Coordinates of C-alpha atoms and ligand atoms in Angstrom, one line a residue:
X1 CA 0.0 0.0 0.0
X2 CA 1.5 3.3 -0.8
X3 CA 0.0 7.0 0.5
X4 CA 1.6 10.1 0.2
X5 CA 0.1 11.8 3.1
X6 CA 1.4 15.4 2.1
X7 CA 0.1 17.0 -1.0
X8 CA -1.4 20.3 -1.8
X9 CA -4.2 21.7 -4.5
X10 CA -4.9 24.7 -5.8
X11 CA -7.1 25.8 -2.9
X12 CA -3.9 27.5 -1.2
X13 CA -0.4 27.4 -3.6
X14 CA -0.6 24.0 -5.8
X15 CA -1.1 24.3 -10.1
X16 CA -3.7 21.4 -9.8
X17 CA -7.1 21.1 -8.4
X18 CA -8.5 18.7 -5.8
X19 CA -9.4 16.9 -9.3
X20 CA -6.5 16.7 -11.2
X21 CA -4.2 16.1 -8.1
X22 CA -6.8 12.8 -7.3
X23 CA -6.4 12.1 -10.6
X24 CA -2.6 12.2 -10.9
X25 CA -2.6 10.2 -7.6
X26 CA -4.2 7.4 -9.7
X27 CA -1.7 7.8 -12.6
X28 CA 0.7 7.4 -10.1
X29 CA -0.5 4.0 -8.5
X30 CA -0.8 5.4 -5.1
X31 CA -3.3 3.8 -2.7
X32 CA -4.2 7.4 -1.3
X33 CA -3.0 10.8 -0.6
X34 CA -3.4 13.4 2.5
X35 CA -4.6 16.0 0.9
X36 CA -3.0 19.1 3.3
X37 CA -3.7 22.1 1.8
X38 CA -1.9 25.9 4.0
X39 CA -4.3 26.8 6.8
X40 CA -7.6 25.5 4.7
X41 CA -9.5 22.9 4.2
X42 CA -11.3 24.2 1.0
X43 CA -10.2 21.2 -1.1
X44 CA -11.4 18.5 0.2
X45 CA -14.8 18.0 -0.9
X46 CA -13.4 18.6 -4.4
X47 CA -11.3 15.9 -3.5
X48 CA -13.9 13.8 -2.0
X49 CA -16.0 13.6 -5.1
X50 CA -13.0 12.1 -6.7
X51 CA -12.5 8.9 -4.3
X52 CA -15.0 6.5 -5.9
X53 CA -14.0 7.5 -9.1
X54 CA -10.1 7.5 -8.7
X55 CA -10.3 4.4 -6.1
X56 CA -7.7 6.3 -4.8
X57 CA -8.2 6.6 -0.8
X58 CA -8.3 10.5 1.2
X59 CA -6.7 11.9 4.3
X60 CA -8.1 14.9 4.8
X61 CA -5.8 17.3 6.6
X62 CA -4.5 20.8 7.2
X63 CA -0.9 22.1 7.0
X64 CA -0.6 25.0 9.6
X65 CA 1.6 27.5 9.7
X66 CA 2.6 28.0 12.9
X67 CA 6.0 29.5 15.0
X68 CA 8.2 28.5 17.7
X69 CA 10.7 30.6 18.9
X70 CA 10.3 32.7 15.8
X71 CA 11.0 30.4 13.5
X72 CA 8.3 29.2 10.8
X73 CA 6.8 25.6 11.6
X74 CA 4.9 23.6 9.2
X75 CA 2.5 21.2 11.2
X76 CA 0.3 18.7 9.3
X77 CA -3.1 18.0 11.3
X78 CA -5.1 14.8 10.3
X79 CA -8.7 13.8 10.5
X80 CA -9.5 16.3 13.2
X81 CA -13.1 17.6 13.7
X82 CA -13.6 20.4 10.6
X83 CA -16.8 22.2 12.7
X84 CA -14.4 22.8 15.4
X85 CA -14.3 26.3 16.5
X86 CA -10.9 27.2 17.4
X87 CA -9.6 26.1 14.3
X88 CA -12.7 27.3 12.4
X89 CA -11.8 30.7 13.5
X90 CA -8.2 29.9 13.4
X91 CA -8.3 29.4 9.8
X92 CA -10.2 32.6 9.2
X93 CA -7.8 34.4 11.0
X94 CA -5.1 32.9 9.1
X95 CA -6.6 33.7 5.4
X96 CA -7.0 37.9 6.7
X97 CA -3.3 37.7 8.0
X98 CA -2.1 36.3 4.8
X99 CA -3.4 38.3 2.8
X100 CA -2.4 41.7 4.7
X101 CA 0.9 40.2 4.1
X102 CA 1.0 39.6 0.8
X103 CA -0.4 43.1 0.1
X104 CA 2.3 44.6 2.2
X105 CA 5.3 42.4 0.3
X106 CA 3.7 43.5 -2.7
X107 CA 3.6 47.6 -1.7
X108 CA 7.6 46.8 -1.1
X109 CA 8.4 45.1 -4.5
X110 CA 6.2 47.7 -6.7
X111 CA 9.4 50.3 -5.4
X112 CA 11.8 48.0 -7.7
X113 CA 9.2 46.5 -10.3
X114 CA 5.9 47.6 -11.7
X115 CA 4.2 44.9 -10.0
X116 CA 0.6 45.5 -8.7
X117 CA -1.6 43.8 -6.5
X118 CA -4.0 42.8 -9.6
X119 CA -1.3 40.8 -11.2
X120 CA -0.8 38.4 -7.8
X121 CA -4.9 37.9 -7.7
X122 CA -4.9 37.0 -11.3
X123 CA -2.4 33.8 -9.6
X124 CA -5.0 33.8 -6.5
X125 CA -7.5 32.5 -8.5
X126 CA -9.6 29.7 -6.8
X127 CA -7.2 29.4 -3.8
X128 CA -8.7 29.9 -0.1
X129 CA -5.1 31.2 1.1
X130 CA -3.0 33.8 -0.3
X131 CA 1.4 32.8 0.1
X132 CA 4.8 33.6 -1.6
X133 CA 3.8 31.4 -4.5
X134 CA 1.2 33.6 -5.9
X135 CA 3.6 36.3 -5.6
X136 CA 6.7 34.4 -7.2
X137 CA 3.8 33.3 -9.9
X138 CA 2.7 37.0 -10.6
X139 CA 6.6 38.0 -11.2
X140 CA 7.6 34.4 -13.3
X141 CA 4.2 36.0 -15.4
X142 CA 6.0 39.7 -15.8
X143 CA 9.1 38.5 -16.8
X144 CA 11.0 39.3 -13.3
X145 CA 11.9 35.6 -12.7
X146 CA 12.0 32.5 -14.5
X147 CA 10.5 30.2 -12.5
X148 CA 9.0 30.0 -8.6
X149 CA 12.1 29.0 -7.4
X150 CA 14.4 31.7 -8.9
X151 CA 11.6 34.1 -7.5
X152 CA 11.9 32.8 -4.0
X153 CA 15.5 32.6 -4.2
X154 CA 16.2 36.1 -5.4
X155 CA 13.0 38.1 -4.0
X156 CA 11.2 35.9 -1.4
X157 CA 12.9 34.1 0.9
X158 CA 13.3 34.8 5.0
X159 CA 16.2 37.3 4.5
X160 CA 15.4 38.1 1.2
X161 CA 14.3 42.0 0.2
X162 CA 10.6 41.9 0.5
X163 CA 10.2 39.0 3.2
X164 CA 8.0 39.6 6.0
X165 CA 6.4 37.6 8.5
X166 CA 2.6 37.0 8.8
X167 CA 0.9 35.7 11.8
X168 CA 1.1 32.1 13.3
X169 CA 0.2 30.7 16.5
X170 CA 2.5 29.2 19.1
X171 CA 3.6 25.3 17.6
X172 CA 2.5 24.2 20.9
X173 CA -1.0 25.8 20.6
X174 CA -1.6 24.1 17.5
X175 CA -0.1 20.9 18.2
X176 CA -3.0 20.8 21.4
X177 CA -5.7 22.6 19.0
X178 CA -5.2 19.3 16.9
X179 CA -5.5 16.7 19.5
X180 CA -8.6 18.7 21.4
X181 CA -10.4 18.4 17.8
X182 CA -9.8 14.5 17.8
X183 CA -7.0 14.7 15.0
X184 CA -3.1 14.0 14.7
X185 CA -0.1 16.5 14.3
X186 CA 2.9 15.5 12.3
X187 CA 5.5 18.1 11.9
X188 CA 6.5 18.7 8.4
X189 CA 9.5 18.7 6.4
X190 CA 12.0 19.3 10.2
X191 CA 15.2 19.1 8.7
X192 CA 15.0 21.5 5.3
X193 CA 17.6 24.4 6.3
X194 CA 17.0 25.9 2.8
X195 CA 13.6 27.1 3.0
X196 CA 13.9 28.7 6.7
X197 CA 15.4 28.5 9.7
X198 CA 15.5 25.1 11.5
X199 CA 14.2 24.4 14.7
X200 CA 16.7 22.8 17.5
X201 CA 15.6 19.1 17.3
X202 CA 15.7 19.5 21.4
X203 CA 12.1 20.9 20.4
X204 CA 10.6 17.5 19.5
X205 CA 10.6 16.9 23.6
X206 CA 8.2 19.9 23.8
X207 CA 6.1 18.8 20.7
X208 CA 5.8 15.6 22.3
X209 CA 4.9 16.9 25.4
X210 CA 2.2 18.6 24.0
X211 CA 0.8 16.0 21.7
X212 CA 3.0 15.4 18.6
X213 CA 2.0 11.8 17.0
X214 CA 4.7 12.0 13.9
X215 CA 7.2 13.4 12.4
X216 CA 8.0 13.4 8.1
X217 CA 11.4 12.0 8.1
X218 CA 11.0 11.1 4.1
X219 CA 10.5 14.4 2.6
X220 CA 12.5 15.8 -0.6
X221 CA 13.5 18.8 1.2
X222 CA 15.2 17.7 4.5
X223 CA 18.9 17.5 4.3
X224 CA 20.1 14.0 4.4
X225 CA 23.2 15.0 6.9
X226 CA 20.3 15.5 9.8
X227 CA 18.0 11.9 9.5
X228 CA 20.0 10.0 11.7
X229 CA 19.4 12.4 14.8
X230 CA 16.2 13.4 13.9
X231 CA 14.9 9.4 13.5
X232 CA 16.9 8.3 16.8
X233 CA 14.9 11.4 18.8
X234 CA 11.7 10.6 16.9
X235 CA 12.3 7.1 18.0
X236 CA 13.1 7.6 21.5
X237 CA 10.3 10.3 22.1
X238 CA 7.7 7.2 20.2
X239 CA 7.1 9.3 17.4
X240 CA 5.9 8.0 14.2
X241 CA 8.0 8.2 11.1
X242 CA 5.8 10.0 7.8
X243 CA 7.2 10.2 4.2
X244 CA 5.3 12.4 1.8
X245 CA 6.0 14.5 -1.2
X246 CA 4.9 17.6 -0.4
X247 CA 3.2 17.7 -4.0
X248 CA 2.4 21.3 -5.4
X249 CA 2.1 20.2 -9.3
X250 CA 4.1 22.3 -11.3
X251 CA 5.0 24.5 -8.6
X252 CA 8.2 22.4 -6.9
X253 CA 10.1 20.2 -8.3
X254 CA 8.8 17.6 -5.4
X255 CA 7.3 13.9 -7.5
X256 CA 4.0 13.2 -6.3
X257 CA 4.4 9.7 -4.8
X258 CA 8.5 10.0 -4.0
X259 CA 8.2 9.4 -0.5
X260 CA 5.2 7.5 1.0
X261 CA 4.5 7.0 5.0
X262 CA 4.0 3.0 5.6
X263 CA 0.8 1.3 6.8
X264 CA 1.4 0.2 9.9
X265 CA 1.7 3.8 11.1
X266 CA -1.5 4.4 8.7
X267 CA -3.3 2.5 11.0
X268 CA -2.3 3.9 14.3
X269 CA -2.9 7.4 12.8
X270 CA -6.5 7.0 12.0
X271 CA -7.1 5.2 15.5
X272 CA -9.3 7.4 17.7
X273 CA -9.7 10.4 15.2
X274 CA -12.9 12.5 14.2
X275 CA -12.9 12.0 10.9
X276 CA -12.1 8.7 8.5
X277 CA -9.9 8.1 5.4
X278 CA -12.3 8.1 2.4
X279 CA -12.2 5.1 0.8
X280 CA -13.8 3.6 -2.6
Ligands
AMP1 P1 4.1 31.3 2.6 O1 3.0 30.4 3.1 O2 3.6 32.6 2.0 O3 5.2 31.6 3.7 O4 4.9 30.5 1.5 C1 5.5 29.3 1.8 C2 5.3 28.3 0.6 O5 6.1 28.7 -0.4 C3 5.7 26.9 1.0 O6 4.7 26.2 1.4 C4 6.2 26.4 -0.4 O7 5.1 25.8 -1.0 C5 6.6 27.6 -1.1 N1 8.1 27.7 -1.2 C6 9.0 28.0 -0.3 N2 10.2 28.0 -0.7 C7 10.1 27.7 -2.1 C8 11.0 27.6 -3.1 N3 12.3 27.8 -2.9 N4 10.6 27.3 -4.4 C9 9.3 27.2 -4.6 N5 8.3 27.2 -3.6 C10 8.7 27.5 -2.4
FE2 FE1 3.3 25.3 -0.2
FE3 FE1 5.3 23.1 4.4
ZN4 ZN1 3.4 21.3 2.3

Protein backbone atom coordinates (compact mmCIF):
# COMPACT_ATOMS: atom_id res chain seq x y z
CA UNK A 1 0.00 0.00 0.00
CA UNK A 2 1.47 3.30 -0.80
CA UNK A 3 -0.03 6.97 0.45
CA UNK A 4 1.63 10.13 0.24
CA UNK A 5 0.14 11.79 3.07
CA UNK A 6 1.41 15.40 2.07
CA UNK A 7 0.07 16.97 -1.01
CA UNK A 8 -1.44 20.26 -1.80
CA UNK A 9 -4.21 21.67 -4.47
CA UNK A 10 -4.91 24.74 -5.78
CA UNK A 11 -7.12 25.77 -2.91
CA UNK A 12 -3.86 27.47 -1.22
CA UNK A 13 -0.36 27.37 -3.58
CA UNK A 14 -0.56 23.98 -5.75
CA UNK A 15 -1.10 24.30 -10.08
CA UNK A 16 -3.69 21.43 -9.79
CA UNK A 17 -7.08 21.12 -8.39
CA UNK A 18 -8.54 18.75 -5.75
CA UNK A 19 -9.38 16.88 -9.26
CA UNK A 20 -6.47 16.65 -11.19
CA UNK A 21 -4.16 16.11 -8.15
CA UNK A 22 -6.83 12.78 -7.29
CA UNK A 23 -6.41 12.08 -10.57
CA UNK A 24 -2.59 12.20 -10.86
CA UNK A 25 -2.62 10.16 -7.58
CA UNK A 26 -4.22 7.36 -9.71
CA UNK A 27 -1.73 7.80 -12.62
CA UNK A 28 0.74 7.40 -10.12
CA UNK A 29 -0.50 4.01 -8.52
CA UNK A 30 -0.83 5.43 -5.10
CA UNK A 31 -3.28 3.81 -2.74
CA UNK A 32 -4.25 7.37 -1.29
CA UNK A 33 -3.00 10.82 -0.64
CA UNK A 34 -3.36 13.39 2.46
CA UNK A 35 -4.60 16.03 0.93
CA UNK A 36 -3.00 19.09 3.31
CA UNK A 37 -3.72 22.09 1.79
CA UNK A 38 -1.93 25.95 3.97
CA UNK A 39 -4.28 26.79 6.79
CA UNK A 40 -7.61 25.50 4.68
CA UNK A 41 -9.49 22.86 4.22
CA UNK A 42 -11.31 24.24 1.02
CA UNK A 43 -10.20 21.16 -1.07
CA UNK A 44 -11.44 18.45 0.24
CA UNK A 45 -14.83 17.97 -0.85
CA UNK A 46 -13.40 18.56 -4.39
CA UNK A 47 -11.29 15.94 -3.46
CA UNK A 48 -13.87 13.79 -1.98
CA UNK A 49 -16.03 13.59 -5.12
CA UNK A 50 -12.96 12.09 -6.70
CA UNK A 51 -12.49 8.92 -4.29
CA UNK A 52 -14.99 6.46 -5.94
CA UNK A 53 -13.96 7.47 -9.09
CA UNK A 54 -10.09 7.46 -8.67
CA UNK A 55 -10.33 4.36 -6.07
CA UNK A 56 -7.74 6.28 -4.80
CA UNK A 57 -8.17 6.60 -0.77
CA UNK A 58 -8.33 10.52 1.22
CA UNK A 59 -6.66 11.89 4.28
CA UNK A 60 -8.10 14.88 4.83
CA UNK A 61 -5.84 17.26 6.59
CA UNK A 62 -4.46 20.77 7.24
CA UNK A 63 -0.87 22.13 6.95
CA UNK A 64 -0.58 25.00 9.56
CA UNK A 65 1.57 27.50 9.70
CA UNK A 66 2.56 27.97 12.94
CA UNK A 67 6.01 29.53 14.98
CA UNK A 68 8.18 28.46 17.67
CA UNK A 69 10.69 30.60 18.89
CA UNK A 70 10.34 32.73 15.83
CA UNK A 71 11.02 30.36 13.49
CA UNK A 72 8.25 29.19 10.76
CA UNK A 73 6.84 25.61 11.59
CA UNK A 74 4.86 23.65 9.23
CA UNK A 75 2.53 21.21 11.17
CA UNK A 76 0.28 18.70 9.33
CA UNK A 77 -3.11 18.04 11.33
CA UNK A 78 -5.13 14.80 10.27
CA UNK A 79 -8.66 13.76 10.55
CA UNK A 80 -9.53 16.28 13.21
CA UNK A 81 -13.07 17.57 13.67
CA UNK A 82 -13.55 20.44 10.64
CA UNK A 83 -16.81 22.23 12.68
CA UNK A 84 -14.43 22.76 15.35
CA UNK A 85 -14.35 26.33 16.53
CA UNK A 86 -10.88 27.23 17.40
CA UNK A 87 -9.60 26.07 14.29
CA UNK A 88 -12.69 27.31 12.38
CA UNK A 89 -11.82 30.69 13.52
CA UNK A 90 -8.18 29.94 13.43
CA UNK A 91 -8.31 29.42 9.75
CA UNK A 92 -10.21 32.56 9.18
CA UNK A 93 -7.76 34.42 11.02
CA UNK A 94 -5.12 32.88 9.06
CA UNK A 95 -6.64 33.66 5.44
CA UNK A 96 -7.04 37.93 6.71
CA UNK A 97 -3.32 37.72 7.96
CA UNK A 98 -2.12 36.27 4.85
CA UNK A 99 -3.40 38.34 2.82
CA UNK A 100 -2.36 41.74 4.72
CA UNK A 101 0.90 40.20 4.12
CA UNK A 102 0.96 39.64 0.76
CA UNK A 103 -0.37 43.06 0.13
CA UNK A 104 2.29 44.61 2.23
CA UNK A 105 5.34 42.42 0.33
CA UNK A 106 3.73 43.47 -2.73
CA UNK A 107 3.58 47.58 -1.68
CA UNK A 108 7.56 46.78 -1.08
CA UNK A 109 8.37 45.10 -4.51
CA UNK A 110 6.18 47.65 -6.71
CA UNK A 111 9.38 50.27 -5.39
CA UNK A 112 11.76 48.03 -7.70
CA UNK A 113 9.21 46.50 -10.27
CA UNK A 114 5.86 47.59 -11.74
CA UNK A 115 4.23 44.87 -9.98
CA UNK A 116 0.58 45.47 -8.69
CA UNK A 117 -1.62 43.76 -6.48
CA UNK A 118 -3.96 42.78 -9.62
CA UNK A 119 -1.29 40.85 -11.16
CA UNK A 120 -0.76 38.44 -7.83
CA UNK A 121 -4.89 37.86 -7.70
CA UNK A 122 -4.92 36.99 -11.26
CA UNK A 123 -2.44 33.79 -9.65
CA UNK A 124 -5.00 33.79 -6.47
CA UNK A 125 -7.51 32.51 -8.49
CA UNK A 126 -9.58 29.75 -6.83
CA UNK A 127 -7.18 29.44 -3.81
CA UNK A 128 -8.66 29.92 -0.07
CA UNK A 129 -5.14 31.17 1.09
CA UNK A 130 -2.98 33.77 -0.26
CA UNK A 131 1.42 32.83 0.10
CA UNK A 132 4.80 33.61 -1.56
CA UNK A 133 3.76 31.36 -4.48
CA UNK A 134 1.23 33.56 -5.86
CA UNK A 135 3.62 36.31 -5.62
CA UNK A 136 6.74 34.40 -7.16
CA UNK A 137 3.84 33.31 -9.88
CA UNK A 138 2.71 37.01 -10.59
CA UNK A 139 6.60 38.00 -11.23
CA UNK A 140 7.63 34.43 -13.29
CA UNK A 141 4.16 36.02 -15.36
CA UNK A 142 6.04 39.65 -15.76
CA UNK A 143 9.14 38.53 -16.75
CA UNK A 144 10.98 39.31 -13.30
CA UNK A 145 11.95 35.63 -12.65
CA UNK A 146 11.95 32.51 -14.46
CA UNK A 147 10.46 30.23 -12.47
CA UNK A 148 9.02 30.00 -8.57
CA UNK A 149 12.06 29.03 -7.36
CA UNK A 150 14.42 31.67 -8.89
CA UNK A 151 11.58 34.11 -7.48
CA UNK A 152 11.87 32.85 -4.02
CA UNK A 153 15.50 32.63 -4.24
CA UNK A 154 16.23 36.07 -5.44
CA UNK A 155 13.02 38.14 -3.97
CA UNK A 156 11.18 35.91 -1.41
CA UNK A 157 12.88 34.12 0.91
CA UNK A 158 13.25 34.77 5.04
CA UNK A 159 16.19 37.35 4.53
CA UNK A 160 15.40 38.09 1.16
CA UNK A 161 14.34 41.97 0.24
CA UNK A 162 10.60 41.88 0.54
CA UNK A 163 10.21 38.99 3.24
CA UNK A 164 8.02 39.64 5.98
CA UNK A 165 6.42 37.61 8.55
CA UNK A 166 2.62 37.04 8.78
CA UNK A 167 0.88 35.73 11.79
CA UNK A 168 1.11 32.13 13.28
CA UNK A 169 0.18 30.71 16.52
CA UNK A 170 2.54 29.22 19.12
CA UNK A 171 3.57 25.27 17.61
CA UNK A 172 2.53 24.16 20.90
CA UNK A 173 -0.96 25.81 20.65
CA UNK A 174 -1.59 24.11 17.51
CA UNK A 175 -0.13 20.86 18.24
CA UNK A 176 -3.00 20.79 21.40
CA UNK A 177 -5.69 22.59 19.04
CA UNK A 178 -5.21 19.33 16.90
CA UNK A 179 -5.48 16.74 19.55
CA UNK A 180 -8.62 18.68 21.36
CA UNK A 181 -10.36 18.45 17.79
CA UNK A 182 -9.78 14.51 17.81
CA UNK A 183 -7.04 14.72 14.99
CA UNK A 184 -3.08 13.96 14.73
CA UNK A 185 -0.13 16.54 14.31
CA UNK A 186 2.94 15.52 12.29
CA UNK A 187 5.47 18.08 11.92
CA UNK A 188 6.52 18.66 8.43
CA UNK A 189 9.53 18.70 6.43
CA UNK A 190 11.96 19.29 10.18
CA UNK A 191 15.23 19.15 8.65
CA UNK A 192 15.01 21.51 5.28
CA UNK A 193 17.62 24.43 6.31
CA UNK A 194 17.03 25.90 2.76
CA UNK A 195 13.61 27.09 3.01
CA UNK A 196 13.94 28.69 6.68
CA UNK A 197 15.42 28.52 9.73
CA UNK A 198 15.46 25.13 11.49
CA UNK A 199 14.19 24.38 14.72
CA UNK A 200 16.67 22.75 17.46
CA UNK A 201 15.60 19.09 17.29
CA UNK A 202 15.66 19.52 21.39
CA UNK A 203 12.14 20.93 20.37
CA UNK A 204 10.61 17.46 19.47
CA UNK A 205 10.59 16.87 23.57
CA UNK A 206 8.18 19.88 23.84
CA UNK A 207 6.09 18.79 20.75
CA UNK A 208 5.76 15.55 22.31
CA UNK A 209 4.92 16.91 25.44
CA UNK A 210 2.23 18.61 24.03
CA UNK A 211 0.77 15.99 21.68
CA UNK A 212 2.97 15.39 18.56
CA UNK A 213 2.04 11.81 17.01
CA UNK A 214 4.67 12.00 13.93
CA UNK A 215 7.22 13.36 12.39
CA UNK A 216 7.98 13.45 8.10
CA UNK A 217 11.42 12.02 8.12
CA UNK A 218 11.01 11.14 4.14
CA UNK A 219 10.46 14.40 2.59
CA UNK A 220 12.45 15.76 -0.59
CA UNK A 221 13.51 18.76 1.17
CA UNK A 222 15.23 17.73 4.53
CA UNK A 223 18.88 17.51 4.25
CA UNK A 224 20.07 14.04 4.36
CA UNK A 225 23.24 15.04 6.89
CA UNK A 226 20.33 15.48 9.79
CA UNK A 227 18.01 11.92 9.54
CA UNK A 228 19.97 9.99 11.66
CA UNK A 229 19.41 12.44 14.78
CA UNK A 230 16.25 13.42 13.86
CA UNK A 231 14.91 9.40 13.49
CA UNK A 232 16.94 8.34 16.81
CA UNK A 233 14.92 11.45 18.77
CA UNK A 234 11.71 10.60 16.94
CA UNK A 235 12.29 7.08 18.01
CA UNK A 236 13.10 7.64 21.49
CA UNK A 237 10.27 10.26 22.08
CA UNK A 238 7.75 7.16 20.22
CA UNK A 239 7.09 9.26 17.44
CA UNK A 240 5.92 8.03 14.17
CA UNK A 241 8.01 8.18 11.05
CA UNK A 242 5.77 9.97 7.79
CA UNK A 243 7.23 10.18 4.24
CA UNK A 244 5.32 12.42 1.80
CA UNK A 245 5.98 14.54 -1.24
CA UNK A 246 4.85 17.61 -0.36
CA UNK A 247 3.19 17.73 -3.97
CA UNK A 248 2.36 21.28 -5.35
CA UNK A 249 2.12 20.16 -9.30
CA UNK A 250 4.13 22.32 -11.26
CA UNK A 251 5.02 24.50 -8.62
CA UNK A 252 8.17 22.44 -6.89
CA UNK A 253 10.15 20.17 -8.29
CA UNK A 254 8.80 17.60 -5.35
CA UNK A 255 7.26 13.86 -7.51
CA UNK A 256 3.95 13.24 -6.30
CA UNK A 257 4.44 9.69 -4.82
CA UNK A 258 8.45 9.96 -4.03
CA UNK A 259 8.24 9.38 -0.48
CA UNK A 260 5.18 7.50 1.02
CA UNK A 261 4.54 6.96 5.05
CA UNK A 262 3.96 3.03 5.61
CA UNK A 263 0.82 1.32 6.75
CA UNK A 264 1.37 0.18 9.87
CA UNK A 265 1.66 3.76 11.08
CA UNK A 266 -1.48 4.38 8.70
CA UNK A 267 -3.31 2.48 10.97
CA UNK A 268 -2.28 3.86 14.30
CA UNK A 269 -2.90 7.43 12.76
CA UNK A 270 -6.51 6.98 12.02
CA UNK A 271 -7.08 5.21 15.53
CA UNK A 272 -9.32 7.37 17.66
CA UNK A 273 -9.72 10.38 15.22
CA UNK A 274 -12.95 12.48 14.24
CA UNK A 275 -12.90 12.01 10.94
CA UNK A 276 -12.08 8.69 8.50
CA UNK A 277 -9.88 8.07 5.44
CA UNK A 278 -12.31 8.11 2.40
CA UNK A 279 -12.19 5.07 0.81
CA UNK A 280 -13.78 3.60 -2.59
P1 LIG B 1 4.13 31.31 2.64
O1 LIG B 1 3.04 30.43 3.09
O2 LIG B 1 3.65 32.57 2.00
O3 LIG B 1 5.19 31.58 3.67
O4 LIG B 1 4.89 30.52 1.46
C1 LIG B 1 5.45 29.27 1.78
C2 LIG B 1 5.28 28.32 0.62
O5 LIG B 1 6.13 28.71 -0.44
C3 LIG B 1 5.73 26.92 0.96
O6 LIG B 1 4.66 26.18 1.42
C4 LIG B 1 6.18 26.36 -0.35
O7 LIG B 1 5.10 25.78 -1.04
C5 LIG B 1 6.61 27.56 -1.14
N1 LIG B 1 8.06 27.67 -1.24
C6 LIG B 1 8.95 27.95 -0.26
N2 LIG B 1 10.21 28.00 -0.74
C7 LIG B 1 10.10 27.74 -2.07
C8 LIG B 1 11.04 27.65 -3.14
N3 LIG B 1 12.34 27.85 -2.94
N4 LIG B 1 10.58 27.35 -4.38
C9 LIG B 1 9.26 27.16 -4.59
N5 LIG B 1 8.33 27.24 -3.62
C10 LIG B 1 8.74 27.53 -2.39
FE1 LIG C 1 3.31 25.32 -0.15
FE1 LIG D 1 5.35 23.06 4.38
ZN1 LIG E 1 3.35 21.34 2.27
Amino acid sequence: MRVDTHTHSTASDSTVSPTALMDEARAAGLDGIGLTDHDTMAGWDEAAAMVAQTGVALIRGVEFSTRYHGITVHMLGYLFDPSDARIREHIAKMRTARVDRARTMVERISADFPLTWADVEEQIGDAQVVGRPHIADAMVAKGFAADRSEAFERFLKPGGPYFIHYYAPETTDVIGWINEAHGKAVFAHPAAPQRSRMVPFAALDEFAAAGLFGVEIDHPENDGRYIPELTARAQRLGLARFGASDYHGAGKPNRLGEYVTAPEILEDLVAGTYLEVLHE
